[in-house]
Amino acid sequence: MKHAKRLIGPFKQVVTMNNLPLKGALRNDQLEIIEDGGILINNGKIEKVDTYNSLKKGEGIEISKLEGDFVALPGFIDCHTHICYGGSRYLDFEDRNSGVSYIDIAKRGGGIWSTVKHTRAAEKMDLIEGMILRLDRHLKNGITTVEVKSGYGLSVSQEVKMLKAIRSANEHHVVDLIPTCLAAHIVPKEFSNECEYLNHILKELVPMVKEQKLCSRFDIFIEESAFSAKASRAYLKALNRQGFDITVHGDQFTPIGSTIAIECGAVSVDHLEASTDKEILAIADSNVVAAALPGASIGLGCSFAPARKLLDAGASLAIASDWNPGSAPQGNLLSQASILATFEKLSAAEVLSGITYRAAKALALEYRGRLSIDYIADIVAFPCNDFREILYSQGELYPSHVWKNGDLI
């Protein structure tokens, strides 16, 4: 039960993420840091952030006093995951380590299609229970909002099963789930060509998604092993006309997807490992959020998204785990973001922005990702006295406290 007003603190530092731009490079000295701070919560939202001593002078406030040194941040947001799935892809991992390429694995029946077979065979409850376990791990790392894609069903009934499982998991877990329909992941074997399948999605699946309110977002994988630029453009524009937000798996192996994402007004384009200077400048000149997925780079043993170049060009950079059974099975967003920072020379401010308010922007979410007035009181506290300790520990420093909608979890 929520109290009318509750003060939590004192925190050694409250890193609010306020007054920072949505786009471009960031320095640590741009961060608003309130020393010996407190956070005043009112009915699940933040009423005020200030020094603890000034806030505790108010009347009618219940105080939840903390003992020790803690750093408070907004709850983290993982804006790209595939945590609804069945089975495992350990054989793909072995093949990649033996020198077989991702695309060649897919061509011979491994890759995404392997997970499709396992997910189709799974009961809805099995998918829900798997998600609950993965969400527990995410919550342990301070992640309070998670995007979850379908895309391992690749038929109307199976995609609906996945989206309903995501909705059920959302109802049974404190973490907020943002569902995305990725029916356009690859062309299923039951269809002879991409246009036939995409038209089938538009005619048969999209009306069911709308009628049952299963999601408001659609995604597509634009790549040699998935969908062409031409077919993707027509598909995304049809979804635009029906009022859906769109996001794109783009520039993972070849630099074609980001151009379509920009042209079609996507909220984000995710991956970007193959982006060249041309695509980087185009993304920076648009309102599309660039989402780096370091977990996929680690899992596949390939280069990271050019995060430094994207930020320096003026792009908005989010960072997500891409947690999936094939290319990114690790799922630890903080570890991945810390490693990306090392290789791409990112400041702590840039990394933390990428998993808070810029990640919220990639999901078109308001009032998340900052510790600010009227924002949802999703708060994470780490047992340290300086925010830089968090990334320095590369995922091995865990939160001591997590508040969801103002309630201590």
PDB file of C-alpha atoms in Angstrom, residues 32-312:
ATOM      1  CA  GLU A  32      23.069  16.828 -11.620  1.00  0.00           C
ATOM      2  CA  ILE A  33      24.241  15.175  -8.400  1.00  0.00           C
ATOM      3  CA  ILE A  34      22.594  15.975  -5.094  1.00  0.00           C
ATOM      4  CA  GLU A  35      24.917  15.178  -2.180  1.00  0.00           C
ATOM      5  CA  ASP A  36      23.295  13.814   0.987  1.00  0.00           C
ATOM      6  CA  GLY A  37      20.071  13.739  -0.984  1.00  0.00           C
ATOM      7  CA  GLY A  38      16.573  12.490  -0.418  1.00  0.00           C
ATOM      8  CA  ILE A  39      13.637  11.593  -2.623  1.00  0.00           C
ATOM      9  CA  LEU A  40      10.087  12.510  -1.654  1.00  0.00           C
ATOM     10  CA  ILE A  41       7.469  10.109  -3.041  1.00  0.00           C
ATOM     11  CA  ASN A  42       3.754  10.743  -3.283  1.00  0.00           C
ATOM     12  CA  ASN A  43       1.427   7.980  -4.508  1.00  0.00           C
ATOM     13  CA  GLY A  44       3.997   6.230  -6.605  1.00  0.00           C
ATOM     14  CA  LYS A  45       5.480   9.327  -8.189  1.00  0.00           C
ATOM     15  CA  ILE A  46       8.353  11.623  -7.330  1.00  0.00           C
ATOM     16  CA  GLU A  47       7.223  14.837  -5.680  1.00  0.00           C
ATOM     17  CA  LYS A  48      10.623  16.375  -5.003  1.00  0.00           C
ATOM     18  CA  VAL A  49      14.339  15.623  -4.961  1.00  0.00           C
ATOM     19  CA  ASP A  50      16.524  17.733  -2.694  1.00  0.00           C
ATOM     20  CA  THR A  51      18.857  17.393   0.252  1.00  0.00           C
ATOM     21  CA  TYR A  52      17.592  14.932   2.826  1.00  0.00           C
ATOM     22  CA  ASN A  53      17.708  17.442   5.661  1.00  0.00           C
ATOM     23  CA  SER A  54      15.581  19.983   3.809  1.00  0.00           C
ATOM     24  CA  LEU A  55      12.976  17.418   2.764  1.00  0.00           C
ATOM     25  CA  LYS A  56      12.531  15.880   6.212  1.00  0.00           C
ATOM     26  CA  LYS A  57      11.315  19.213   7.562  1.00  0.00           C
ATOM     27  CA  GLY A  58       8.008  18.831   5.754  1.00  0.00           C
ATOM     28  CA  GLU A  59       4.827  17.899   7.586  1.00  0.00           C
ATOM     29  CA  GLY A  60       2.938  14.636   7.301  1.00  0.00           C
ATOM     30  CA  ILE A  61       5.875  12.748   5.830  1.00  0.00           C
ATOM     31  CA  GLU A  62       6.770   9.170   6.677  1.00  0.00           C
ATOM     32  CA  ILE A  63      10.539   8.714   6.654  1.00  0.00           C
ATOM     33  CA  SER A  64      12.259   5.594   5.378  1.00  0.00           C
ATOM     34  CA  LYS A  65      15.740   6.233   6.669  1.00  0.00           C
ATOM     35  CA  LEU A  66      18.693   4.397   5.183  1.00  0.00           C
ATOM     36  CA  GLU A  67      21.795   3.466   7.140  1.00  0.00           C
ATOM     37  CA  GLY A  68      25.040   3.464   5.175  1.00  0.00           C
ATOM     38  CA  ASP A  69      26.367   4.973   1.949  1.00  0.00           C
ATOM     39  CA  PHE A  70      24.205   4.628  -1.147  1.00  0.00           C
ATOM     40  CA  VAL A  71      23.976   6.157  -4.610  1.00  0.00           C
ATOM     41  CA  ALA A  72      20.480   6.576  -6.068  1.00  0.00           C
ATOM     42  CA  LEU A  73      19.638   6.502  -9.775  1.00  0.00           C
ATOM     43  CA  PRO A  74      16.468   6.109 -11.842  1.00  0.00           C
ATOM     44  CA  GLY A  75      15.433   2.507 -12.355  1.00  0.00           C
ATOM     45  CA  PHE A  76      17.189   1.148 -15.422  1.00  0.00           C
ATOM     46  CA  ILE A  77      15.377   0.483 -18.697  1.00  0.00           C
ATOM     47  CA  ASP A  78      16.296  -2.368 -21.053  1.00  0.00           C
ATOM     48  CA  CYS A  79      14.798  -1.230 -24.356  1.00  0.00           C
ATOM     49  CA  HIS A  80      15.535  -4.324 -26.495  1.00  0.00           C
ATOM     50  CA  THR A  81      15.136  -7.945 -25.374  1.00  0.00           C
ATOM     51  CA  HIS A  82      13.885 -11.309 -26.664  1.00  0.00           C
ATOM     52  CA  ILE A  83      13.339 -12.956 -23.275  1.00  0.00           C
ATOM     53  CA  CYS A  84      10.138 -14.760 -24.336  1.00  0.00           C
ATOM     54  CA  TYR A  85      11.415 -17.985 -25.874  1.00  0.00           C
ATOM     55  CA  GLY A  86      11.747 -21.728 -25.540  1.00  0.00           C
ATOM     56  CA  GLY A  87      14.817 -23.936 -25.729  1.00  0.00           C
ATOM     57  CA  SER A  88      18.524 -23.171 -25.926  1.00  0.00           C
ATOM     58  CA  ARG A  89      21.058 -22.392 -28.658  1.00  0.00           C
ATOM     59  CA  TYR A  90      24.244 -23.772 -27.128  1.00  0.00           C
ATOM     60  CA  LEU A  91      24.974 -25.600 -30.385  1.00  0.00           C
ATOM     61  CA  ASP A  92      25.036 -22.270 -32.239  1.00  0.00           C
ATOM     62  CA  PHE A  93      27.578 -21.016 -29.725  1.00  0.00           C
ATOM     63  CA  GLU A  94      29.788 -24.009 -30.382  1.00  0.00           C
ATOM     64  CA  ASP A  95      29.470 -23.588 -34.156  1.00  0.00           C
ATOM     65  CA  ARG A  96      30.365 -19.886 -34.010  1.00  0.00           C
ATOM     66  CA  ASN A  97      33.418 -20.661 -31.915  1.00  0.00           C
ATOM     67  CA  SER A  98      34.411 -23.190 -34.574  1.00  0.00           C
ATOM     68  CA  GLY A  99      34.361 -20.462 -37.206  1.00  0.00           C
ATOM     69  CA  VAL A 100      30.888 -20.877 -38.717  1.00  0.00           C
ATOM     70  CA  SER A 101      29.247 -17.511 -39.470  1.00  0.00           C
ATOM     71  CA  TYR A 102      25.897 -16.386 -38.026  1.00  0.00           C
ATOM     72  CA  ILE A 103      24.355 -16.325 -41.511  1.00  0.00           C
ATOM     73  CA  ASP A 104      25.683 -19.788 -42.418  1.00  0.00           C
ATOM     74  CA  ILE A 105      24.320 -21.215 -39.166  1.00  0.00           C
ATOM     75  CA  ALA A 106      20.918 -19.754 -40.062  1.00  0.00           C
ATOM     76  CA  LYS A 107      21.052 -21.159 -43.605  1.00  0.00           C
ATOM     77  CA  ARG A 108      21.539 -24.714 -42.346  1.00  0.00           C
ATOM     78  CA  GLY A 109      18.642 -24.652 -39.876  1.00  0.00           C
ATOM     79  CA  GLY A 110      20.197 -23.206 -36.738  1.00  0.00           C
ATOM     80  CA  GLY A 111      19.904 -19.646 -35.564  1.00  0.00           C
ATOM     81  CA  ILE A 112      16.501 -18.048 -35.157  1.00  0.00           C
ATOM     82  CA  TRP A 113      14.674 -20.971 -36.771  1.00  0.00           C
ATOM     83  CA  SER A 114      15.978 -23.316 -34.087  1.00  0.00           C
ATOM     84  CA  THR A 115      14.390 -21.154 -31.393  1.00  0.00           C
ATOM     85  CA  VAL A 116      11.186 -20.917 -33.429  1.00  0.00           C
ATOM     86  CA  LYS A 117      10.816 -24.704 -33.288  1.00  0.00           C
ATOM     87  CA  HIS A 118      11.354 -24.778 -29.512  1.00  0.00           C
ATOM     88  CA  THR A 119       9.047 -21.817 -28.883  1.00  0.00           C
ATOM     89  CA  ARG A 120       6.264 -23.260 -31.013  1.00  0.00           C
ATOM     90  CA  ALA A 121       6.490 -26.477 -28.995  1.00  0.00           C
ATOM     91  CA  ALA A 122       6.379 -24.643 -25.654  1.00  0.00           C
ATOM     92  CA  GLU A 123       3.174 -24.110 -23.716  1.00  0.00           C
ATOM     93  CA  LYS A 124       2.194 -20.542 -22.919  1.00  0.00           C
ATOM     94  CA  MET A 125       2.837 -21.168 -19.215  1.00  0.00           C
ATOM     95  CA  ASP A 126       6.343 -22.397 -19.984  1.00  0.00           C
ATOM     96  CA  LEU A 127       7.070 -19.108 -21.744  1.00  0.00           C
ATOM     97  CA  ILE A 128       5.651 -17.111 -18.834  1.00  0.00           C
ATOM     98  CA  GLU A 129       7.701 -19.009 -16.257  1.00  0.00           C
ATOM     99  CA  GLY A 130      10.876 -18.518 -18.299  1.00  0.00           C
ATOM    100  CA  MET A 131      10.242 -14.789 -18.505  1.00  0.00           C
ATOM    101  CA  ILE A 132       9.569 -14.531 -14.776  1.00  0.00           C
ATOM    102  CA  LEU A 133      12.970 -16.078 -14.022  1.00  0.00           C
ATOM    103  CA  ARG A 134      14.741 -13.710 -16.421  1.00  0.00           C
ATOM    104  CA  LEU A 135      12.854 -10.714 -15.055  1.00  0.00           C
ATOM    105  CA  ASP A 136      13.919 -11.670 -11.531  1.00  0.00           C
ATOM    106  CA  ARG A 137      17.536 -11.480 -12.720  1.00  0.00           C
ATOM    107  CA  HIS A 138      16.945  -8.122 -14.368  1.00  0.00           C
ATOM    108  CA  LEU A 139      15.304  -6.722 -11.239  1.00  0.00           C
ATOM    109  CA  LYS A 140      18.300  -7.873  -9.194  1.00  0.00           C
ATOM    110  CA  ASN A 141      20.396  -5.628 -11.456  1.00  0.00           C
ATOM    111  CA  GLY A 142      18.124  -2.623 -10.983  1.00  0.00           C
ATOM    112  CA  ILE A 143      16.154  -2.896 -14.230  1.00  0.00           C
ATOM    113  CA  THR A 144      12.538  -1.855 -13.704  1.00  0.00           C
ATOM    114  CA  THR A 145      11.240  -1.540 -17.287  1.00  0.00           C
ATOM    115  CA  VAL A 146      11.886  -4.115 -20.026  1.00  0.00           C
ATOM    116  CA  GLU A 147      10.888  -4.259 -23.678  1.00  0.00           C
ATOM    117  CA  VAL A 148      10.043  -7.819 -24.782  1.00  0.00           C
ATOM    118  CA  LYS A 149       9.657  -8.947 -28.386  1.00  0.00           C
ATOM    119  CA  SER A 150       7.716 -11.767 -29.920  1.00  0.00           C
ATOM    120  CA  GLY A 151       9.241 -13.153 -33.122  1.00  0.00           C
ATOM    121  CA  TYR A 152       9.886 -16.801 -32.327  1.00  0.00           C
ATOM    122  CA  GLY A 153       6.365 -17.885 -33.310  1.00  0.00           C
ATOM    123  CA  LEU A 154       6.252 -16.764 -36.961  1.00  0.00           C
ATOM    124  CA  SER A 155       2.612 -17.709 -37.430  1.00  0.00           C
ATOM    125  CA  VAL A 156      -0.544 -15.889 -36.414  1.00  0.00           C
ATOM    126  CA  SER A 157      -1.460 -18.284 -33.613  1.00  0.00           C
ATOM    127  CA  GLN A 158       2.095 -18.592 -32.297  1.00  0.00           C
ATOM    128  CA  GLU A 159       2.795 -14.855 -32.351  1.00  0.00           C
ATOM    129  CA  VAL A 160      -0.470 -14.253 -30.510  1.00  0.00           C
ATOM    130  CA  LYS A 161       0.563 -16.937 -27.998  1.00  0.00           C
ATOM    131  CA  MET A 162       3.839 -15.112 -27.384  1.00  0.00           C
ATOM    132  CA  LEU A 163       2.229 -11.684 -27.042  1.00  0.00           C
ATOM    133  CA  LYS A 164      -0.341 -13.067 -24.616  1.00  0.00           C
ATOM    134  CA  ALA A 165       2.443 -14.705 -22.619  1.00  0.00           C
ATOM    135  CA  ILE A 166       4.239 -11.356 -22.436  1.00  0.00           C
ATOM    136  CA  ARG A 167       1.049  -9.702 -21.227  1.00  0.00           C
ATOM    137  CA  SER A 168       0.559 -12.386 -18.571  1.00  0.00           C
ATOM    138  CA  ALA A 169       4.154 -12.053 -17.380  1.00  0.00           C
ATOM    139  CA  ASN A 170       3.606  -8.307 -17.092  1.00  0.00           C
ATOM    140  CA  GLU A 171       0.560  -8.940 -14.908  1.00  0.00           C
ATOM    141  CA  HIS A 172       2.501 -11.297 -12.628  1.00  0.00           C
ATOM    142  CA  HIS A 173       5.771  -9.407 -12.219  1.00  0.00           C
ATOM    143  CA  VAL A 174       6.582  -6.029 -10.714  1.00  0.00           C
ATOM    144  CA  VAL A 175       8.829  -5.079 -13.662  1.00  0.00           C
ATOM    145  CA  ASP A 176       6.927  -3.234 -16.400  1.00  0.00           C
ATOM    146  CA  LEU A 177       6.994  -5.019 -19.759  1.00  0.00           C
ATOM    147  CA  ILE A 178       6.661  -3.201 -23.079  1.00  0.00           C
ATOM    148  CA  PRO A 179       5.548  -5.711 -25.749  1.00  0.00           C
ATOM    149  CA  THR A 180       6.743  -5.484 -29.350  1.00  0.00           C
ATOM    150  CA  CYS A 181       5.556  -7.657 -32.231  1.00  0.00           C
ATOM    151  CA  LEU A 182       8.533  -8.990 -34.184  1.00  0.00           C
ATOM    152  CA  ALA A 183       6.569 -11.364 -36.404  1.00  0.00           C
ATOM    153  CA  ALA A 184       8.871 -10.095 -39.182  1.00  0.00           C
ATOM    154  CA  HIS A 185      11.954 -11.748 -37.670  1.00  0.00           C
ATOM    155  CA  ILE A 186      12.694 -14.140 -40.537  1.00  0.00           C
ATOM    156  CA  VAL A 187      10.539 -15.666 -43.286  1.00  0.00           C
ATOM    157  CA  PRO A 188       9.066 -18.896 -41.900  1.00  0.00           C
ATOM    158  CA  LYS A 189       9.514 -22.069 -43.879  1.00  0.00           C
ATOM    159  CA  GLU A 190       5.773 -22.244 -44.584  1.00  0.00           C
ATOM    160  CA  PHE A 191       6.004 -19.228 -46.924  1.00  0.00           C
ATOM    161  CA  SER A 192       7.706 -19.058 -50.290  1.00  0.00           C
ATOM    162  CA  ASN A 193       8.827 -15.416 -50.182  1.00  0.00           C
ATOM    163  CA  GLU A 194       9.061 -12.361 -47.934  1.00  0.00           C
ATOM    164  CA  CYS A 195       6.270 -10.340 -49.546  1.00  0.00           C
ATOM    165  CA  GLU A 196       3.794 -13.195 -49.175  1.00  0.00           C
ATOM    166  CA  TYR A 197       4.625 -13.486 -45.488  1.00  0.00           C
ATOM    167  CA  LEU A 198       4.605  -9.748 -44.727  1.00  0.00           C
ATOM    168  CA  ASN A 199       1.232  -9.374 -46.442  1.00  0.00           C
ATOM    169  CA  HIS A 200      -0.021 -12.284 -44.351  1.00  0.00           C
ATOM    170  CA  ILE A 201       1.063 -10.494 -41.163  1.00  0.00           C
ATOM    171  CA  LEU A 202      -0.684  -7.291 -42.239  1.00  0.00           C
ATOM    172  CA  LYS A 203      -3.888  -9.073 -43.254  1.00  0.00           C
ATOM    173  CA  GLU A 204      -4.211 -11.729 -40.552  1.00  0.00           C
ATOM    174  CA  LEU A 205      -2.099 -10.827 -37.515  1.00  0.00           C
ATOM    175  CA  VAL A 206      -2.251  -7.039 -37.274  1.00  0.00           C
ATOM    176  CA  PRO A 207      -6.081  -6.932 -36.916  1.00  0.00           C
ATOM    177  CA  MET A 208      -5.881  -9.420 -34.032  1.00  0.00           C
ATOM    178  CA  VAL A 209      -3.127  -7.394 -32.354  1.00  0.00           C
ATOM    179  CA  LYS A 210      -5.266  -4.269 -32.593  1.00  0.00           C
ATOM    180  CA  GLU A 211      -8.493  -5.937 -31.499  1.00  0.00           C
ATOM    181  CA  GLN A 212      -6.922  -7.619 -28.477  1.00  0.00           C
ATOM    182  CA  LYS A 213      -4.620  -4.685 -27.675  1.00  0.00           C
ATOM    183  CA  LEU A 214      -1.598  -6.983 -27.554  1.00  0.00           C
ATOM    184  CA  CYS A 215       0.970  -4.275 -28.346  1.00  0.00           C
ATOM    185  CA  SER A 216       1.434  -0.846 -29.913  1.00  0.00           C
ATOM    186  CA  ARG A 217       4.877  -1.503 -31.440  1.00  0.00           C
ATOM    187  CA  PHE A 218       6.162  -3.528 -34.398  1.00  0.00           C
ATOM    188  CA  ASP A 219       9.713  -4.458 -35.330  1.00  0.00           C
ATOM    189  CA  ILE A 220      11.400  -5.966 -38.399  1.00  0.00           C
ATOM    190  CA  PHE A 221      14.829  -7.505 -39.022  1.00  0.00           C
ATOM    191  CA  ILE A 222      16.301  -5.949 -42.168  1.00  0.00           C
ATOM    192  CA  GLU A 223      19.194  -8.133 -43.262  1.00  0.00           C
ATOM    193  CA  GLU A 224      20.356 -10.627 -45.880  1.00  0.00           C
ATOM    194  CA  SER A 225      19.111 -13.546 -43.793  1.00  0.00           C
ATOM    195  CA  ALA A 226      15.772 -11.848 -43.031  1.00  0.00           C
ATOM    196  CA  PHE A 227      13.970  -9.068 -44.958  1.00  0.00           C
ATOM    197  CA  SER A 228      15.025  -6.783 -47.807  1.00  0.00           C
ATOM    198  CA  ALA A 229      14.956  -3.009 -47.671  1.00  0.00           C
ATOM    199  CA  LYS A 230      12.246  -2.783 -50.329  1.00  0.00           C
ATOM    200  CA  ALA A 231       9.850  -5.223 -48.667  1.00  0.00           C
ATOM    201  CA  SER A 232      10.535  -3.748 -45.233  1.00  0.00           C
ATOM    202  CA  ARG A 233       9.760  -0.219 -46.403  1.00  0.00           C
ATOM    203  CA  ALA A 234       6.311  -1.181 -47.687  1.00  0.00           C
ATOM    204  CA  TYR A 235       5.558  -3.187 -44.528  1.00  0.00           C
ATOM    205  CA  LEU A 236       6.582  -0.432 -42.130  1.00  0.00           C
ATOM    206  CA  LYS A 237       4.670   2.248 -43.999  1.00  0.00           C
ATOM    207  CA  ALA A 238       1.550   0.087 -43.835  1.00  0.00           C
ATOM    208  CA  LEU A 239       2.021  -0.204 -40.061  1.00  0.00           C
ATOM    209  CA  ASN A 240       2.577   3.549 -39.825  1.00  0.00           C
ATOM    210  CA  ARG A 241      -0.768   4.158 -41.468  1.00  0.00           C
ATOM    211  CA  GLN A 242      -2.408   2.044 -38.773  1.00  0.00           C
ATOM    212  CA  GLY A 243      -0.850   4.107 -35.992  1.00  0.00           C
ATOM    213  CA  PHE A 244       1.770   1.683 -34.663  1.00  0.00           C
ATOM    214  CA  ASP A 245       5.165   2.752 -33.367  1.00  0.00           C
ATOM    215  CA  ILE A 246       7.925   1.002 -35.247  1.00  0.00           C
ATOM    216  CA  THR A 247      11.469  -0.009 -34.487  1.00  0.00           C
ATOM    217  CA  VAL A 248      14.038  -1.733 -36.695  1.00  0.00           C
ATOM    218  CA  HIS A 249      16.778  -4.326 -36.338  1.00  0.00           C
ATOM    219  CA  GLY A 250      19.210  -2.546 -38.635  1.00  0.00           C
ATOM    220  CA  ASP A 251      22.837  -2.468 -39.796  1.00  0.00           C
ATOM    221  CA  GLN A 252      23.799  -5.616 -37.901  1.00  0.00           C
ATOM    222  CA  PHE A 253      25.777  -7.253 -40.692  1.00  0.00           C
ATOM    223  CA  THR A 254      25.153  -4.911 -43.644  1.00  0.00           C
ATOM    224  CA  PRO A 255      24.351  -1.168 -43.545  1.00  0.00           C
ATOM    225  CA  ILE A 256      20.832  -1.131 -44.953  1.00  0.00           C
ATOM    226  CA  GLY A 257      18.348  -1.093 -42.088  1.00  0.00           C
ATOM    227  CA  SER A 258      19.055   2.335 -40.594  1.00  0.00           C
ATOM    228  CA  THR A 259      18.137   4.107 -43.842  1.00  0.00           C
ATOM    229  CA  ILE A 260      14.708   2.460 -43.836  1.00  0.00           C
ATOM    230  CA  ALA A 261      14.238   3.202 -40.138  1.00  0.00           C
ATOM    231  CA  ILE A 262      14.868   6.901 -40.706  1.00  0.00           C
ATOM    232  CA  GLU A 263      12.689   7.034 -43.802  1.00  0.00           C
ATOM    233  CA  CYS A 264       9.790   5.348 -42.008  1.00  0.00           C
ATOM    234  CA  GLY A 265      10.020   7.408 -38.804  1.00  0.00           C
ATOM    235  CA  ALA A 266      11.037   4.599 -36.468  1.00  0.00           C
ATOM    236  CA  VAL A 267      11.425   5.409 -32.783  1.00  0.00           C
ATOM    237  CA  SER A 268      14.701   3.488 -32.756  1.00  0.00           C
ATOM    238  CA  VAL A 269      17.086   1.507 -34.902  1.00  0.00           C
ATOM    239  CA  ASP A 270      18.901  -1.214 -33.002  1.00  0.00           C
ATOM    240  CA  HIS A 271      22.240  -3.018 -33.535  1.00  0.00           C
ATOM    241  CA  LEU A 272      24.232  -0.751 -35.923  1.00  0.00           C
ATOM    242  CA  GLU A 273      27.435  -2.804 -35.733  1.00  0.00           C
ATOM    243  CA  ALA A 274      27.841  -2.397 -39.523  1.00  0.00           C
ATOM    244  CA  SER A 275      26.972   1.305 -39.707  1.00  0.00           C
ATOM    245  CA  THR A 276      29.414   3.450 -41.676  1.00  0.00           C
ATOM    246  CA  ASP A 277      30.010   7.176 -41.384  1.00  0.00           C
ATOM    247  CA  LYS A 278      27.177   7.750 -43.857  1.00  0.00           C
ATOM    248  CA  GLU A 279      24.606   5.958 -41.686  1.00  0.00           C
ATOM    249  CA  ILE A 280      25.984   7.509 -38.492  1.00  0.00           C
ATOM    250  CA  LEU A 281      25.508  11.043 -39.812  1.00  0.00           C
ATOM    251  CA  ALA A 282      22.029  10.237 -41.107  1.00  0.00           C
ATOM    252  CA  ILE A 283      20.944   8.811 -37.744  1.00  0.00           C
ATOM    253  CA  ALA A 284      22.360  11.840 -35.921  1.00  0.00           C
ATOM    254  CA  ASP A 285      20.434  14.136 -38.253  1.00  0.00           C
ATOM    255  CA  SER A 286      17.155  12.328 -37.466  1.00  0.00           C
ATOM    256  CA  ASN A 287      14.925  11.814 -34.443  1.00  0.00           C
ATOM    257  CA  VAL A 288      15.581   8.070 -34.424  1.00  0.00           C
ATOM    258  CA  VAL A 289      17.281   6.728 -31.289  1.00  0.00           C
ATOM    259  CA  ALA A 290      20.318   4.549 -31.958  1.00  0.00           C
ATOM    260  CA  ALA A 291      20.295   1.492 -29.707  1.00  0.00           C
ATOM    261  CA  ALA A 292      23.617  -0.281 -29.201  1.00  0.00           C
ATOM    262  CA  LEU A 293      23.395  -3.957 -28.242  1.00  0.00           C
ATOM    263  CA  PRO A 294      26.795  -4.915 -26.814  1.00  0.00           C
ATOM    264  CA  GLY A 295      25.509  -8.311 -25.684  1.00  0.00           C
ATOM    265  CA  ALA A 296      25.157  -9.366 -29.309  1.00  0.00           C
ATOM    266  CA  SER A 297      28.690  -8.221 -30.093  1.00  0.00           C
ATOM    267  CA  ILE A 298      30.027 -10.224 -27.144  1.00  0.00           C
ATOM    268  CA  GLY A 299      27.954 -13.263 -28.076  1.00  0.00           C
ATOM    269  CA  LEU A 300      28.898 -13.200 -31.746  1.00  0.00           C
ATOM    270  CA  GLY A 301      32.492 -12.058 -31.268  1.00  0.00           C
ATOM    271  CA  CYS A 302      32.047  -9.112 -33.617  1.00  0.00           C
ATOM    272  CA  SER A 303      32.639  -5.373 -33.448  1.00  0.00           C
ATOM    273  CA  PHE A 304      30.555  -3.118 -31.238  1.00  0.00           C
ATOM    274  CA  ALA A 305      28.163  -0.499 -32.541  1.00  0.00           C
ATOM    275  CA  PRO A 306      30.110   2.733 -33.176  1.00  0.00           C
ATOM    276  CA  ALA A 307      28.754   4.351 -30.026  1.00  0.00           C
ATOM    277  CA  ARG A 308      31.496   6.985 -29.752  1.00  0.00           C
ATOM    278  CA  LYS A 309      31.023   8.142 -33.329  1.00  0.00           C
ATOM    279  CA  LEU A 310      27.244   8.194 -32.954  1.00  0.00           C
ATOM    280  CA  LEU A 311      27.394  10.390 -29.846  1.00  0.00           C
ATOM    281  CA  ASP A 312      30.013  12.713 -31.289  1.00  0.00           C
TER     282      ASP A 312
END
